[in-house]
Amino acid sequence: MKLTVLVDNNTLIDRYFFAEPGLSFLLEDSGIRVLFDTGYSDIFLTNALKMGLSLLDLDYLVLSHGHLDHSWGLGPLIRLFTEAGIERLPGRSPVLVAHPLAFESKKIEGIGEIGSLFTPRKLSEHFRLQLSSTPLWLSERLVFLGEIPRNFTFEAEAAVGYVQDSKGNKIPDLLPDDTALVYRAEAGLVIITGCSHSGICNITEYAKEVCGDSRVLDIVGGFHLLEPSEERMHGTLEYLKKLDPGCVHACHCTDLNSKIELSKVCRLKEVGVGLQIEYF
């Protein structure tokens, strides 16, 4: 499998791409092409074009969760497919895979909407939807995890804003829609995350359970370690030290101090737009 970073907070030196506080990866494996998240704007399309990558022939579009920095690129992607249809360009509409709650309206007091700008009904006019809270295999080696069991107490997280129920009640949003992908490589599992609101250790444990493999080759994506509590940082470090993954590509929502701490227990590698990693 080849993983290409289309959007991250950073770019690689001497590679002239665009960055933003968001995330988008392109995964290619045995003829299957998967777009994982769309970032905040249209730069994932611009960067893909600069790299000579077409996004008109995707098999799957997977969302890690519904927040704006991962889902607001849906608008530009819809326009891309619509304009391709107008120009009669070859392409196909991908299957959109997400947790059933990923498209809830998510809000923060004083800011407003930070969730999806599209409802499932509207999205179904452009994509074939496959919403699942349970694991869903996209290919023989690639699985969408669905809802992540949350067992590590040190990863318990405060709500991020709120969602509203049918009666208008504001319910703290604990991001039950936060999920990840896992690729079964020959040497172990490659865990691909968006923001890890459900906890990077919780995600990794569930990935091992679903795939029946305790070997972890790489963890790529956001770890949601932004000024973490001492308890969370310590618990995460102890877990990863014991896990001993082949390497770790922590990016997006992982702050500098957390990366420094991670580098003490993991083989931490740099991430930026334009990075390509191959797994066998």
C-alpha positions in Angstrom: 0.0 0.0 0.0 1.1 3.5 -0.7 0.0 6.3 1.6 0.3 9.9 0.3 -0.1 12.9 2.6 -2.4 15.4 0.8 -3.1 17.7 3.8 -1.3 18.2 7.1 -0.4 21.2 9.2 3.1 21.0 7.7 4.8 20.6 4.4 8.2 19.0 3.7 11.2 21.2 2.9 11.7 21.9 -0.8 8.3 20.5 -1.6 6.0 23.4 -2.8 2.6 22.3 -1.6 0.0 23.9 0.6 -0.7 23.2 4.3 -3.5 23.9 6.7 -4.6 22.6 10.2 -6.4 19.6 8.7 -5.7 16.2 7.4 -6.2 14.2 4.2 -4.4 11.0 3.0 -4.7 9.1 -0.3 -4.3 5.3 0.1 -3.6 3.0 -2.9 -3.5 -0.7 -2.6 -4.0 -3.5 -5.2 -6.2 -1.3 -7.5 -8.2 0.1 -4.6 -8.0 3.9 -4.1 -9.2 5.4 -0.8 -9.4 9.1 0.2 -9.2 9.4 3.9 -10.6 12.7 5.1 -10.7 15.9 3.0 -9.1 18.6 5.2 -10.7 22.0 5.8 -10.6 23.5 2.3 -9.8 22.6 -1.3 -6.0 22.4 -0.9 -6.1 18.5 -1.0 -7.3 18.9 -4.6 -4.6 21.4 -5.4 -1.9 19.3 -3.8 -3.1 16.1 -5.5 -3.0 18.0 -8.9 0.6 19.2 -8.2 1.6 15.5 -7.4 -0.1 14.3 -10.6 -2.7 12.4 -8.7 -6.3 12.2 -9.9 -9.2 11.9 -7.4 -11.8 11.2 -10.0 -11.4 7.4 -9.8 -11.7 6.8 -6.0 -13.3 3.6 -4.8 -13.9 4.9 -1.2 -14.1 8.2 0.6 -13.6 7.6 4.3 -14.2 10.2 7.1 -12.4 9.7 10.4 -15.1 12.0 12.1 -17.2 15.0 11.4 -15.1 18.0 12.4 -14.5 20.8 10.0 -10.7 20.2 9.6 -11.5 16.7 8.3 -14.9 17.1 6.5 -15.2 20.6 5.1 -13.3 19.6 1.9 -16.4 17.7 0.9 -17.9 20.7 -0.8 -14.9 21.1 -3.2 -14.9 17.4 -3.8 -18.5 17.4 -4.8 -17.8 20.3 -7.2 -14.9 18.3 -8.7 -17.2 15.4 -9.5 -20.0 17.7 -10.7 -17.7 19.6 -13.1 -16.1 16.4 -14.3 -19.6 15.2 -15.2 -20.4 18.4 -17.0 -17.1 18.0 -19.0 -17.8 14.3 -19.5 -14.5 13.3 -18.0 -14.0 9.7 -17.0 -14.5 8.9 -13.3 -16.7 7.2 -10.8 -18.5 8.2 -7.6 -16.9 6.6 -4.5 -18.6 4.9 -1.6 -18.6 7.3 1.4 -17.8 5.4 4.6 -18.3 6.9 8.0 -19.8 6.4 11.4 -23.5 7.0 11.4 -23.1 10.1 13.7 -20.4 11.7 11.7 -22.8 14.1 10.0 -24.5 15.4 13.1 -24.5 19.2 13.6 -21.6 19.9 16.0 -21.4 23.3 17.6 -19.3 25.3 20.0 -20.7 28.2 22.0 -19.6 31.5 20.5 -18.3 29.9 17.3 -21.2 28.0 15.8 -21.0 25.0 13.4 -17.8 23.0 13.5 -19.3 19.8 12.1 -20.3 18.6 8.7 -21.9 21.1 6.3 -23.9 18.3 4.6 -26.6 15.9 5.8 -26.5 12.2 4.9 -29.6 12.8 2.6 -27.8 15.6 0.7 -24.6 13.5 0.5 -26.5 10.5 -0.9 -27.2 12.6 -4.0 -23.5 12.6 -4.7 -22.1 9.5 -3.1 -23.2 6.0 -2.2 -23.3 6.0 1.6 -22.1 3.1 3.8 -22.5 4.2 7.4 -21.3 1.8 10.0 -20.5 1.7 13.7 -19.0 -1.8 13.3 -15.8 -2.8 11.4 -16.2 -2.8 7.7 -13.6 -4.4 5.4 -12.9 -2.3 2.3 -10.5 -4.9 0.9 -8.7 -8.0 2.1 -6.2 -5.9 3.9 -7.9 -2.6 4.7 -10.6 -2.2 7.4 -12.7 0.7 8.7 -12.9 0.2 12.5 -16.3 1.9 13.2 -16.9 3.0 16.8 -13.9 2.6 19.1 -14.4 1.0 22.5 -12.9 3.4 25.2 -11.2 1.3 27.8 -8.2 3.4 28.9 -9.3 5.8 31.7 -6.3 8.1 31.0 -7.7 8.7 27.6 -11.1 9.9 28.8 -11.6 13.2 27.2 -13.7 16.3 27.8 -16.5 17.0 25.3 -15.8 19.1 22.3 -18.8 21.4 22.0 -22.2 19.9 21.7 -24.8 18.3 19.5 -28.5 18.9 19.6 -31.1 16.2 19.9 -34.5 16.2 18.2 -35.9 18.3 21.1 -33.2 20.9 20.8 -31.4 19.8 24.0 -27.6 20.4 23.9 -25.7 17.2 24.5 -21.9 17.3 25.2 -20.2 15.9 22.2 -17.7 13.1 23.1 -17.1 12.3 19.5 -18.4 8.7 19.3 -18.0 9.0 15.5 -14.2 9.2 15.8 -12.7 6.2 14.1 -9.7 5.0 12.0 -8.5 2.7 9.3 -6.1 -0.3 9.6 -4.0 -1.9 6.9 -2.7 -5.4 7.4 0.9 -5.4 6.1 3.1 -8.5 6.1 5.1 -7.1 9.0 2.2 -5.9 11.1 -0.6 -3.4 11.3 -0.6 0.1 9.9 -3.0 2.2 11.9 -4.3 5.3 10.1 -6.0 7.9 12.3 -7.6 11.3 11.8 -7.6 13.0 15.2 -7.8 10.1 17.7 -10.5 11.8 19.9 -11.3 8.2 21.0 -7.7 7.8 22.2 -4.7 6.5 20.2 -4.2 3.6 22.7 -7.9 2.7 22.5 -7.7 2.8 18.7 -4.6 0.6 18.6 -6.0 -2.0 21.0 -9.2 -2.3 19.0 -7.2 -2.5 15.7 -5.2 -5.4 17.2 -8.5 -7.1 18.2 -10.3 -6.6 14.9 -7.3 -7.8 12.8 -6.1 -10.6 15.1 -2.6 -9.3 15.1 -0.6 -7.7 18.0 2.2 -6.5 15.8 2.1 -2.7 14.9 4.3 -1.6 12.1 3.3 2.1 12.0 0.8 4.6 13.4 0.1 7.5 11.0 -2.1 10.5 11.8 -3.2 12.8 14.5 -2.8 11.7 18.1 -4.9 14.4 19.7 -2.1 15.3 22.1 -2.6 19.1 22.4 -1.3 20.1 25.8 -2.4 16.8 27.2 -2.8 16.2 30.9 0.2 14.6 32.7 -1.9 11.5 33.3 -2.8 11.2 29.6 0.8 11.8 28.4 2.3 9.4 30.9 -0.3 6.7 30.1 0.2 7.1 26.3 4.0 6.9 26.6 3.9 3.8 28.8 1.5 2.1 26.4 3.6 2.9 23.3 6.8 1.9 25.1 5.4 -1.5 25.8 3.8 -1.8 22.3 7.1 -1.0 20.6 5.7 -0.1 17.1 8.0 -0.2 14.1 7.7 3.5 13.8 5.2 6.4 14.4 4.2 9.2 12.1 2.4 11.5 14.6 1.1 14.7 12.9 -1.8 17.2 12.7 -3.2 17.5 16.2 0.1 16.4 18.0 1.9 19.4 19.5 5.7 19.8 19.7 6.1 18.9 23.3 4.1 15.7 22.8 6.3 14.8 19.8 9.4 15.3 21.9 8.1 13.0 24.5 6.9 10.4 21.9 10.4 10.5 20.4 11.8 9.2 23.7 9.8 5.9 23.5 9.1 5.5 19.7 10.9 5.8 16.4 9.2 9.1 15.5 9.3 10.2 11.9 8.6 13.5 10.2 5.3 14.1 8.4 4.3 16.8 5.9 2.3 17.3 2.7 4.0 15.3 -0.1 5.2 12.5 2.1 4.7 9.1 0.6 5.1 5.8 2.6 4.9 2.3 1.1 4.0 -0.8 3.1 4.3 -4.4 1.9 
